[in-house]
Amino acid sequence: YWWDFCPRMVHIGIWDDVTLDFHASARIADVFVRPTLDADLQRADVSVTVDLDSAQPGAVTVETTLRLDGDSITVTRAEHTLAPGSTRLDLTLAIDAPRLWYPNGYGDQPLYEADIHALAADGTLLDRRTVRFGIRSIELIPNETPDASARPYTLVVNGQRMYIKGWNWVPMDVMYGVPRPEKLERLLTLAQRAHVNLLRIWGGGLIETEAFYNRCDELGILVWQEFIMSSSGIDNNPSTEPEFIAMMVNEAEQIIPRRRNHPSLAIWCGGNELTAGEEQPLDDRHPLLAALRDTVVRLDPDRLWLPTSPTGRLFSNSLENIESDPTGLHDVHGPWEYQGVTGQYELYNKGTSLLHSEFGVEGITNLRTLDTVIAPDNQIPVTLENPIWEHLGAWWVKTTMWRETFGDISDIESLIRATQLTQADGLRYALEADRRRKYQNSGTLPWQFNEPYPMAACTS
């Protein structure tokens, strides 16, 4: 329950919204809207799957309307006879010259609506469901690498190749159930203004909320959503027990239909830093990851899939790996600390990664936040021997590196400025070095964009 960016707090109880709905005889249990674009992007066939639950036999009329900006595009009505239990209905509607949904920086984000009414034989409304969706195509193509064994990491949306300018996202609040609508709006708007086009939802956190996904739909921020498995320092290789796999598949079967209509959702991923050894990321040969992949293919067949992050032959972005296997750095993680006044720049000048999905540089927080969480009398010394810095800084109090870089700094304001300088410049250089190699490298996602608790030192 403890990570490098928040203190240990154990979560117990219901953390997300709960509703109880009553229906007379039939209800709409689920709607899956699946647009498919023609190769020339001039027509979309919109497949709509409606799952109905009925308590008794009877006739029902299902009316489906597609809208854009409030204007009706097409309407279809069909009568069906329902038996008690579940009934699945499939229909396809065509849209000519569709307005396409693009990631931030590549175009607009028009959002269509599919409005479904279930009507009794006498015209009484039994249930209604409105689903927003976007029309776009998305795929991964190979990077510019001689290694034919590498996965493809270059995103192509609506036929346009795009470089991933992203960040890693962790829960907004250390207690998940605390609503933070203003903070959500501020953070996602900041991301959009910073030209972010993808956020990786780290596998030690949450299946993010409907509010998060709705705002990403509107802002054009793609989402890489990991299932909730993560390196924990205990066991990075998940269990292969049949009972555990069955539980995880059941979880995925509840999760996927709740998120699959969002155009922002780009990638499902098995989890964070799942490995068989120090430098051996797991792949789909692992029984659990294979089962999750198969569940994604069955329930959300157009979505991209990664077994874990990082993927590829090697885990770490390090000089040792670059020298020993320069084409083996596919999707890599690290390092998360400033490497020094020469080491930071030497490492990134020699980079060979195809995707850099987690890395960072530490820094001390702003003085206003520091004064709020640590009384000024307790701020010195800034070492891990000071239990308050251990509690609110832990991994990120790099006293030796800071002294090597700046010498001894005795006042807290100067130390804040110094570490924030290395954080800013270290991240700047890492990003620029990776982006100089596009599309041999297809994206950078620093660790981490936000933090759920005001830490004294962090990579946020």
Short mmCIF file of C-alpha atoms in Angstrom, two decimals:
data_model
loop_
_atom_site.label_atom_id
_atom_site.label_comp_id
_atom_site.label_asym_id
_atom_site.label_seq_id
_atom_site.Cartn_x
_atom_site.Cartn_y
_atom_site.Cartn_z
CA TYR A 1 0.00 0.00 0.00
CA TRP A 2 3.03 2.28 -0.05
CA TRP A 3 4.62 3.78 -3.14
CA ASP A 4 7.37 6.26 -3.79
CA PHE A 5 4.88 9.12 -4.27
CA CYS A 6 2.50 8.67 -1.32
CA PRO A 7 2.46 7.42 2.27
CA ARG A 8 0.92 4.10 3.22
CA MET A 9 -2.86 4.26 3.46
CA VAL A 10 -5.00 1.13 3.20
CA HIS A 11 -8.15 1.36 1.08
CA ILE A 12 -11.30 -0.25 2.46
CA GLY A 13 -14.85 0.07 1.17
CA ILE A 14 -16.72 1.42 -1.85
CA TRP A 15 -14.72 4.05 -3.68
CA ASP A 16 -16.74 4.72 -6.86
CA ASP A 17 -20.34 5.76 -7.56
CA VAL A 18 -23.11 3.24 -6.83
CA THR A 19 -26.65 3.45 -8.21
CA LEU A 20 -29.72 1.24 -7.89
CA ASP A 21 -32.07 1.30 -10.88
CA PHE A 22 -35.58 -0.20 -11.07
CA HIS A 23 -37.25 -1.36 -14.30
CA ALA A 24 -40.73 -2.68 -14.95
CA SER A 25 -40.17 -5.61 -17.31
CA ALA A 26 -37.04 -5.07 -19.45
CA ARG A 27 -33.88 -3.01 -19.35
CA ILE A 28 -30.92 -2.13 -21.54
CA ALA A 29 -28.03 -3.93 -19.85
CA ASP A 30 -25.25 -2.76 -22.19
CA VAL A 31 -24.58 -0.90 -25.44
CA PHE A 32 -21.40 -1.37 -27.48
CA VAL A 33 -20.86 1.12 -30.31
CA ARG A 34 -18.11 0.04 -32.69
CA PRO A 35 -17.36 2.36 -35.65
CA THR A 36 -15.31 1.00 -38.55
CA LEU A 37 -13.76 3.42 -41.03
CA ASP A 38 -13.26 2.70 -44.73
CA ALA A 39 -9.68 2.90 -45.95
CA ASP A 40 -10.34 6.27 -47.62
CA LEU A 41 -11.88 7.66 -44.38
CA GLN A 42 -15.01 8.73 -46.29
CA ARG A 43 -17.50 6.31 -44.74
CA ALA A 44 -18.01 4.69 -41.34
CA ASP A 45 -20.12 1.64 -40.57
CA VAL A 46 -21.30 1.98 -36.98
CA SER A 47 -22.06 -1.39 -35.41
CA VAL A 48 -24.37 -1.11 -32.39
CA THR A 49 -24.80 -4.10 -30.09
CA VAL A 50 -27.61 -3.84 -27.52
CA ASP A 51 -27.91 -6.32 -24.67
CA LEU A 52 -31.41 -6.46 -23.18
CA ASP A 53 -32.51 -8.12 -19.94
CA SER A 54 -36.15 -9.16 -19.69
CA ALA A 55 -38.06 -10.43 -16.66
CA GLN A 56 -40.86 -11.85 -18.76
CA PRO A 57 -41.64 -12.69 -22.42
CA GLY A 58 -42.94 -9.88 -24.59
CA ALA A 59 -42.51 -7.64 -27.59
CA VAL A 60 -40.13 -4.67 -27.60
CA THR A 61 -39.27 -2.00 -30.13
CA VAL A 62 -35.70 -0.75 -30.13
CA GLU A 63 -35.20 2.71 -31.63
CA THR A 64 -31.62 3.77 -32.36
CA THR A 65 -30.73 7.35 -33.29
CA LEU A 66 -27.26 8.61 -34.20
CA ARG A 67 -26.63 12.32 -33.54
CA LEU A 68 -23.86 14.86 -33.94
CA ASP A 69 -24.02 18.22 -32.19
CA GLY A 70 -27.65 17.51 -31.34
CA ASP A 71 -28.68 16.91 -34.96
CA SER A 72 -30.10 13.55 -35.94
CA ILE A 73 -28.11 11.75 -38.65
CA THR A 74 -29.97 8.48 -38.97
CA VAL A 75 -32.75 6.62 -37.13
CA THR A 76 -33.74 2.97 -37.21
CA ARG A 77 -36.53 1.05 -35.47
CA ALA A 78 -36.87 -2.71 -35.14
CA GLU A 79 -39.34 -4.92 -33.30
CA HIS A 80 -38.16 -7.95 -31.34
CA THR A 81 -39.70 -10.69 -29.27
CA LEU A 82 -37.91 -11.18 -25.97
CA ALA A 83 -37.71 -14.36 -23.94
CA PRO A 84 -36.99 -14.11 -20.21
CA GLY A 85 -33.28 -13.52 -19.60
CA SER A 86 -30.73 -11.92 -21.89
CA THR A 87 -31.15 -11.04 -25.57
CA ARG A 88 -28.46 -9.54 -27.82
CA LEU A 89 -29.43 -7.34 -30.77
CA ASP A 90 -27.02 -6.26 -33.51
CA LEU A 91 -27.47 -3.57 -36.12
CA THR A 92 -25.22 -1.48 -38.36
CA LEU A 93 -25.78 2.12 -39.45
CA ALA A 94 -23.74 3.95 -42.10
CA ILE A 95 -22.36 7.48 -41.86
CA ASP A 96 -21.06 9.12 -45.03
CA ALA A 97 -18.30 11.73 -44.77
CA PRO A 98 -17.91 11.23 -41.01
CA ARG A 99 -16.23 13.83 -38.86
CA LEU A 100 -13.18 12.10 -37.44
CA TRP A 101 -11.89 12.16 -33.86
CA TYR A 102 -8.20 13.05 -33.59
CA PRO A 103 -5.69 13.12 -30.73
CA ASN A 104 -4.69 16.46 -29.25
CA GLY A 105 -2.65 18.45 -31.76
CA TYR A 106 -3.77 16.47 -34.83
CA GLY A 107 -7.33 17.69 -35.31
CA ASP A 108 -10.69 18.12 -33.59
CA GLN A 109 -12.59 15.79 -31.25
CA PRO A 110 -16.19 15.60 -32.55
CA LEU A 111 -18.29 13.27 -30.42
CA TYR A 112 -21.32 11.46 -31.80
CA GLU A 113 -24.19 10.05 -29.73
CA ALA A 114 -26.03 6.76 -30.09
CA ASP A 115 -29.42 7.15 -28.38
CA ILE A 116 -31.21 3.84 -27.79
CA HIS A 117 -34.84 3.57 -26.61
CA ALA A 118 -36.49 0.29 -25.60
CA LEU A 119 -40.27 0.64 -25.96
CA ALA A 120 -43.08 -1.70 -24.90
CA ALA A 121 -45.79 -2.77 -27.37
CA ASP A 122 -47.99 0.14 -26.25
CA GLY A 123 -45.18 2.67 -26.73
CA THR A 124 -44.24 2.94 -23.06
CA LEU A 125 -40.55 3.71 -22.54
CA LEU A 126 -38.94 0.76 -20.76
CA ASP A 127 -35.37 2.05 -20.75
CA ARG A 128 -33.04 4.45 -22.51
CA ARG A 129 -29.28 4.56 -22.94
CA THR A 130 -27.19 7.30 -24.57
CA VAL A 131 -23.60 6.49 -25.51
CA ARG A 132 -21.02 9.00 -26.76
CA PHE A 133 -18.50 7.75 -29.28
CA GLY A 134 -15.91 9.01 -31.71
CA ILE A 135 -15.05 7.80 -35.18
CA ARG A 136 -11.38 7.07 -35.73
CA SER A 137 -8.98 4.32 -36.75
CA ILE A 138 -5.94 3.39 -34.70
CA GLU A 139 -3.11 0.92 -35.18
CA LEU A 140 0.51 0.29 -34.27
CA ILE A 141 3.12 -0.06 -37.02
CA PRO A 142 6.79 -1.10 -36.76
CA ASN A 143 9.47 1.33 -35.70
CA GLU A 144 12.52 2.16 -37.75
CA THR A 145 14.66 -0.63 -36.32
CA PRO A 146 16.62 -3.55 -37.80
CA ASP A 147 15.25 -5.84 -35.05
CA ALA A 148 12.45 -7.82 -36.70
CA SER A 149 11.48 -9.34 -33.33
CA ALA A 150 10.42 -5.99 -31.87
CA ARG A 151 6.77 -5.20 -31.33
CA PRO A 152 5.36 -2.24 -33.29
CA TYR A 153 5.19 0.90 -31.14
CA THR A 154 4.41 3.67 -33.63
CA LEU A 155 0.80 4.90 -33.34
CA VAL A 156 -1.13 5.67 -36.51
CA VAL A 157 -4.48 7.44 -36.06
CA ASN A 158 -6.73 8.03 -39.08
CA GLY A 159 -3.79 7.24 -41.33
CA GLN A 160 -1.48 9.79 -39.64
CA ARG A 161 1.67 8.62 -37.91
CA MET A 162 2.02 10.34 -34.53
CA TYR A 163 4.75 10.63 -31.95
CA ILE A 164 3.55 9.86 -28.42
CA LYS A 165 3.99 12.90 -26.20
CA GLY A 166 2.70 11.54 -22.93
CA TRP A 167 3.04 11.13 -19.20
CA ASN A 168 2.39 8.49 -16.57
CA TRP A 169 -0.76 9.10 -14.52
CA VAL A 170 -1.32 7.89 -10.95
CA PRO A 171 -4.49 8.24 -8.82
CA MET A 172 -5.41 11.87 -8.15
CA ASP A 173 -5.97 11.29 -4.44
CA VAL A 174 -4.32 8.82 -2.11
CA MET A 175 -7.83 7.94 -0.91
CA TYR A 176 -9.55 6.93 -4.13
CA GLY A 177 -13.11 7.72 -3.05
CA VAL A 178 -12.53 11.45 -2.51
CA PRO A 179 -14.17 13.31 -5.43
CA ARG A 180 -11.83 15.83 -7.06
CA PRO A 181 -13.66 17.32 -10.07
CA GLU A 182 -11.76 20.62 -9.96
CA LYS A 183 -8.40 18.87 -9.69
CA LEU A 184 -9.32 16.53 -12.57
CA GLU A 185 -10.24 19.46 -14.79
CA ARG A 186 -7.07 21.36 -13.89
CA LEU A 187 -4.71 18.42 -14.44
CA LEU A 188 -6.19 17.26 -17.74
CA THR A 189 -6.36 20.83 -19.06
CA LEU A 190 -2.70 21.32 -18.12
CA ALA A 191 -1.88 18.11 -19.99
CA GLN A 192 -3.75 19.27 -23.08
CA ARG A 193 -2.01 22.67 -22.99
CA ALA A 194 1.35 20.88 -22.73
CA HIS A 195 0.54 19.08 -26.03
CA VAL A 196 0.09 15.70 -24.32
CA ASN A 197 -1.61 13.21 -26.62
CA LEU A 198 -1.51 10.09 -24.41
CA LEU A 199 -1.62 9.26 -20.71
CA ARG A 200 -0.53 5.89 -19.36
CA ILE A 201 -2.75 4.80 -16.47
CA TRP A 202 -0.21 2.95 -14.37
CA GLY A 203 -1.09 -0.56 -13.23
CA GLY A 204 -0.60 0.12 -9.54
CA GLY A 205 -3.49 2.58 -9.51
CA LEU A 206 -7.02 2.52 -10.88
CA ILE A 207 -9.19 1.64 -13.78
CA GLU A 208 -9.78 5.35 -14.18
CA THR A 209 -13.22 6.86 -13.67
CA GLU A 210 -15.93 7.65 -16.19
CA ALA A 211 -15.33 11.36 -15.53
CA PHE A 212 -11.65 10.95 -16.43
CA TYR A 213 -12.45 9.16 -19.67
CA ASN A 214 -15.18 11.64 -20.64
CA ARG A 215 -12.78 14.55 -20.30
CA CYS A 216 -10.04 12.74 -22.24
CA ASP A 217 -12.60 12.16 -25.03
CA GLU A 218 -13.24 15.90 -25.15
CA LEU A 219 -9.58 16.97 -24.96
CA GLY A 220 -8.17 14.43 -27.42
CA ILE A 221 -5.95 12.67 -24.86
CA LEU A 222 -5.49 9.00 -25.68
CA VAL A 223 -5.50 6.56 -22.75
CA TRP A 224 -3.24 3.57 -22.18
CA GLN A 225 -5.15 1.67 -19.48
CA GLU A 226 -3.39 -1.01 -17.50
CA PHE A 227 -5.15 -3.73 -15.57
CA ILE A 228 -4.41 -3.46 -11.89
CA MET A 229 -1.31 -5.56 -11.48
CA SER A 230 2.03 -4.03 -10.67
CA SER A 231 5.53 -4.72 -9.57
CA SER A 232 5.30 -4.58 -5.83
CA GLY A 233 8.77 -5.55 -4.69
CA ILE A 234 7.14 -8.81 -3.57
CA ASP A 235 6.27 -10.75 -6.70
CA ASN A 236 6.53 -9.25 -10.16
CA ASN A 237 5.55 -12.54 -11.81
CA PRO A 238 1.78 -12.99 -11.34
CA SER A 239 0.31 -16.24 -10.16
CA THR A 240 -0.57 -18.89 -12.73
CA GLU A 241 -3.06 -20.61 -10.40
CA PRO A 242 -6.32 -21.29 -12.32
CA GLU A 243 -8.38 -19.65 -9.57
CA PHE A 244 -6.41 -16.42 -9.82
CA ILE A 245 -6.60 -16.34 -13.61
CA ALA A 246 -10.37 -16.94 -13.45
CA MET A 247 -10.76 -14.08 -10.97
CA MET A 248 -8.76 -11.68 -13.15
CA VAL A 249 -10.70 -12.65 -16.28
CA ASN A 250 -13.96 -12.07 -14.40
CA GLU A 251 -12.70 -8.64 -13.35
CA ALA A 252 -11.74 -7.83 -16.94
CA GLU A 253 -15.19 -8.90 -18.15
CA GLN A 254 -16.72 -6.29 -15.83
CA ILE A 255 -14.16 -3.58 -16.64
CA ILE A 256 -13.91 -3.70 -20.43
CA PRO A 257 -17.58 -3.03 -21.31
CA ARG A 258 -17.58 0.01 -19.01
CA ARG A 259 -14.79 1.74 -20.94
CA ARG A 260 -14.81 0.39 -24.51
CA ASN A 261 -17.08 3.08 -26.03
CA HIS A 262 -14.60 5.86 -25.31
CA PRO A 263 -12.61 7.04 -28.36
CA SER A 264 -9.81 8.11 -26.03
CA LEU A 265 -9.16 4.51 -24.97
CA ALA A 266 -6.30 3.32 -27.19
CA ILE A 267 -4.50 0.50 -25.38
CA TRP A 268 -5.31 -2.21 -22.85
CA CYS A 269 -2.21 -3.43 -21.00
CA GLY A 270 -1.78 -6.40 -18.68
CA GLY A 271 -0.01 -4.46 -15.93
CA ASN A 272 3.02 -2.55 -14.79
CA GLU A 273 6.54 -3.99 -14.77
CA LEU A 274 5.57 -7.66 -14.77
CA THR A 275 8.79 -9.62 -15.13
CA ALA A 276 10.23 -13.11 -14.96
CA GLY A 277 13.59 -11.74 -13.86
CA GLU A 278 15.42 -8.48 -13.38
CA GLU A 279 15.70 -7.76 -17.13
CA GLN A 280 13.01 -10.09 -18.54
CA PRO A 281 9.58 -8.49 -19.15
CA LEU A 282 6.76 -11.01 -19.41
CA ASP A 283 4.84 -11.52 -22.64
CA ASP A 284 1.68 -13.24 -23.83
CA ARG A 285 3.16 -16.67 -23.16
CA HIS A 286 2.37 -16.08 -19.49
CA PRO A 287 -0.98 -17.83 -18.84
CA LEU A 288 -2.56 -14.87 -17.06
CA LEU A 289 -1.52 -12.31 -19.67
CA ALA A 290 -2.69 -14.63 -22.45
CA ALA A 291 -6.07 -14.94 -20.73
CA LEU A 292 -6.40 -11.15 -20.37
CA ARG A 293 -5.39 -10.63 -24.00
CA ASP A 294 -8.01 -13.14 -25.14
CA THR A 295 -10.64 -11.36 -23.04
CA VAL A 296 -9.77 -8.02 -24.66
CA VAL A 297 -9.92 -9.57 -28.14
CA ARG A 298 -13.32 -11.08 -27.36
CA LEU A 299 -14.91 -8.00 -25.77
CA ASP A 300 -13.07 -5.07 -27.41
CA PRO A 301 -11.54 -6.44 -30.62
CA ASP A 302 -10.50 -3.11 -32.16
CA ARG A 303 -8.40 -1.99 -29.20
CA LEU A 304 -4.61 -2.29 -29.04
CA TRP A 305 -2.97 -4.64 -26.53
CA LEU A 306 0.35 -4.78 -24.66
CA PRO A 307 1.11 -7.58 -22.18
CA THR A 308 2.93 -5.30 -19.76
CA SER A 309 5.15 -2.24 -19.65
CA PRO A 310 7.95 -2.35 -20.46
CA THR A 311 7.89 -4.95 -23.23
CA GLY A 312 10.76 -6.34 -25.20
CA ARG A 313 13.97 -8.17 -24.55
CA LEU A 314 15.29 -5.85 -21.86
CA PHE A 315 13.69 -3.93 -19.00
CA SER A 316 16.06 -1.06 -18.29
CA ASN A 317 17.28 1.97 -20.18
CA SER A 318 20.91 1.73 -19.07
CA LEU A 319 24.36 2.17 -20.56
CA GLU A 320 25.10 -1.48 -19.80
CA ASN A 321 22.10 -2.68 -21.83
CA ILE A 322 22.76 -0.25 -24.68
CA GLU A 323 26.34 -1.49 -24.98
CA SER A 324 25.52 -5.20 -24.66
CA ASP A 325 22.36 -5.33 -26.84
CA PRO A 326 21.75 -1.99 -28.59
CA THR A 327 18.72 -3.23 -30.59
CA GLY A 328 17.20 -5.02 -27.58
CA LEU A 329 15.84 -1.89 -25.90
CA HIS A 330 12.28 -1.92 -27.20
CA ASP A 331 9.87 -0.44 -24.65
CA VAL A 332 12.04 0.37 -21.62
CA HIS A 333 11.79 1.97 -18.18
CA GLY A 334 14.23 4.11 -16.25
CA PRO A 335 16.18 5.69 -14.91
CA TRP A 336 14.11 7.76 -12.47
CA GLU A 337 16.92 9.80 -10.97
CA TYR A 338 19.22 12.52 -12.26
CA GLN A 339 22.35 10.73 -13.46
CA GLY A 340 24.76 13.61 -12.89
CA VAL A 341 26.16 16.56 -14.79
CA THR A 342 27.74 14.27 -17.40
CA GLY A 343 25.95 10.95 -16.81
CA GLN A 344 22.47 12.28 -17.61
CA TYR A 345 23.56 13.50 -21.03
CA GLU A 346 25.83 10.57 -21.89
CA LEU A 347 23.01 8.08 -21.28
CA TYR A 348 20.42 9.87 -23.39
CA ASN A 349 22.88 10.67 -26.18
CA LYS A 350 23.45 6.93 -26.55
CA GLY A 351 19.76 5.96 -26.33
CA THR A 352 18.39 3.26 -28.63
CA SER A 353 14.90 2.62 -27.16
CA LEU A 354 11.89 2.22 -29.43
CA LEU A 355 9.50 3.50 -26.75
CA HIS A 356 10.41 5.10 -23.42
CA SER A 357 7.30 4.53 -21.32
CA GLU A 358 8.63 5.39 -17.86
CA PHE A 359 11.56 7.49 -16.67
CA GLY A 360 12.02 10.59 -14.55
CA VAL A 361 14.11 12.96 -12.51
CA GLU A 362 13.55 13.80 -8.85
CA GLY A 363 13.06 17.22 -7.31
CA ILE A 364 11.97 18.88 -4.08
CA THR A 365 8.49 20.36 -4.09
CA ASN A 366 7.66 24.07 -4.15
CA LEU A 367 8.29 25.96 -0.90
CA ARG A 368 4.59 26.66 -0.29
CA THR A 369 3.79 22.96 -0.39
CA LEU A 370 6.86 22.06 1.67
CA ASP A 371 5.91 24.55 4.38
CA THR A 372 2.42 23.01 4.45
CA VAL A 373 3.53 19.40 4.92
CA ILE A 374 6.73 19.89 6.95
CA ALA A 375 7.07 22.60 9.58
CA PRO A 376 10.06 24.85 8.75
CA ASP A 377 11.86 23.83 11.96
CA ASN A 378 11.85 20.20 10.77
CA GLN A 379 12.94 20.76 7.15
CA ILE A 380 16.67 20.60 7.88
CA PRO A 381 18.59 18.34 7.49
CA VAL A 382 17.34 17.09 4.11
CA THR A 383 18.51 13.52 4.57
CA LEU A 384 16.89 10.14 5.02
CA GLU A 385 18.15 10.18 8.61
CA ASN A 386 15.46 12.84 9.12
CA PRO A 387 12.35 10.61 9.59
CA ILE A 388 10.02 13.22 8.09
CA TRP A 389 11.95 13.24 4.80
CA GLU A 390 11.99 9.44 4.90
CA HIS A 391 8.19 9.52 5.25
CA LEU A 392 7.58 12.15 2.55
CA GLY A 393 10.58 11.74 0.26
CA ALA A 394 11.94 8.22 0.62
CA TRP A 395 13.48 7.21 -2.71
CA TRP A 396 13.87 10.77 -3.93
CA VAL A 397 16.18 12.34 -1.35
CA LYS A 398 19.41 11.96 -3.33
CA THR A 399 21.77 13.78 -0.98
CA THR A 400 24.98 12.35 -2.44
CA MET A 401 24.09 13.27 -6.03
CA TRP A 402 22.94 16.74 -5.01
CA ARG A 403 26.24 17.39 -3.20
CA GLU A 404 28.25 16.12 -6.17
CA THR A 405 26.29 18.44 -8.46
CA PHE A 406 25.99 21.60 -6.35
CA GLY A 407 28.27 21.24 -3.34
CA ASP A 408 26.90 21.76 0.16
CA ILE A 409 23.74 23.87 0.21
CA SER A 410 22.57 24.78 3.67
CA ASP A 411 19.33 26.71 3.09
CA ILE A 412 16.14 25.03 1.92
CA GLU A 413 15.13 27.61 -0.68
CA SER A 414 18.43 27.22 -2.57
CA LEU A 415 18.18 23.42 -2.41
CA ILE A 416 14.65 23.55 -3.84
CA ARG A 417 15.83 25.73 -6.72
CA ALA A 418 18.82 23.50 -7.37
CA THR A 419 16.91 20.20 -7.47
CA GLN A 420 14.12 21.71 -9.56
CA LEU A 421 16.77 22.92 -12.02
CA THR A 422 18.19 19.41 -12.45
CA GLN A 423 14.67 17.99 -12.68
CA ALA A 424 13.69 20.47 -15.40
CA ASP A 425 16.90 20.16 -17.38
CA GLY A 426 17.22 16.40 -16.92
CA LEU A 427 13.70 15.85 -18.24
CA ARG A 428 14.18 18.37 -21.04
CA TYR A 429 17.29 16.65 -22.31
CA ALA A 430 15.80 13.15 -22.04
CA LEU A 431 12.73 14.19 -24.02
CA GLU A 432 14.73 15.99 -26.68
CA ALA A 433 17.19 13.12 -27.06
CA ASP A 434 14.38 10.59 -27.56
CA ARG A 435 12.50 12.87 -29.94
CA ARG A 436 15.58 13.46 -32.08
CA ARG A 437 15.29 9.76 -32.94
CA LYS A 438 11.65 9.73 -34.08
CA TYR A 439 10.39 7.27 -35.47
CA GLN A 440 13.14 4.96 -34.41
CA ASN A 441 11.81 6.00 -31.01
CA SER A 442 8.02 6.49 -31.05
CA GLY A 443 7.24 8.13 -27.74
CA THR A 444 8.22 9.39 -24.31
CA LEU A 445 6.18 9.11 -21.11
CA PRO A 446 7.98 10.56 -18.09
CA TRP A 447 7.25 9.39 -14.56
CA GLN A 448 5.13 11.07 -13.33
CA PHE A 449 2.62 13.78 -14.26
CA ASN A 450 0.67 14.09 -11.00
CA GLU A 451 0.81 13.01 -7.38
CA PRO A 452 -1.99 11.90 -5.03
CA TYR A 453 -0.44 13.38 -1.88
CA PRO A 454 1.74 16.45 -1.31
CA MET A 455 5.19 14.87 -1.08
CA ALA A 456 8.33 16.70 0.02
CA ALA A 457 10.42 15.20 -2.80
CA CYS A 458 9.10 13.28 -5.77
CA THR A 459 9.32 12.76 -9.54
CA SER A 460 6.04 14.63 -10.09
#
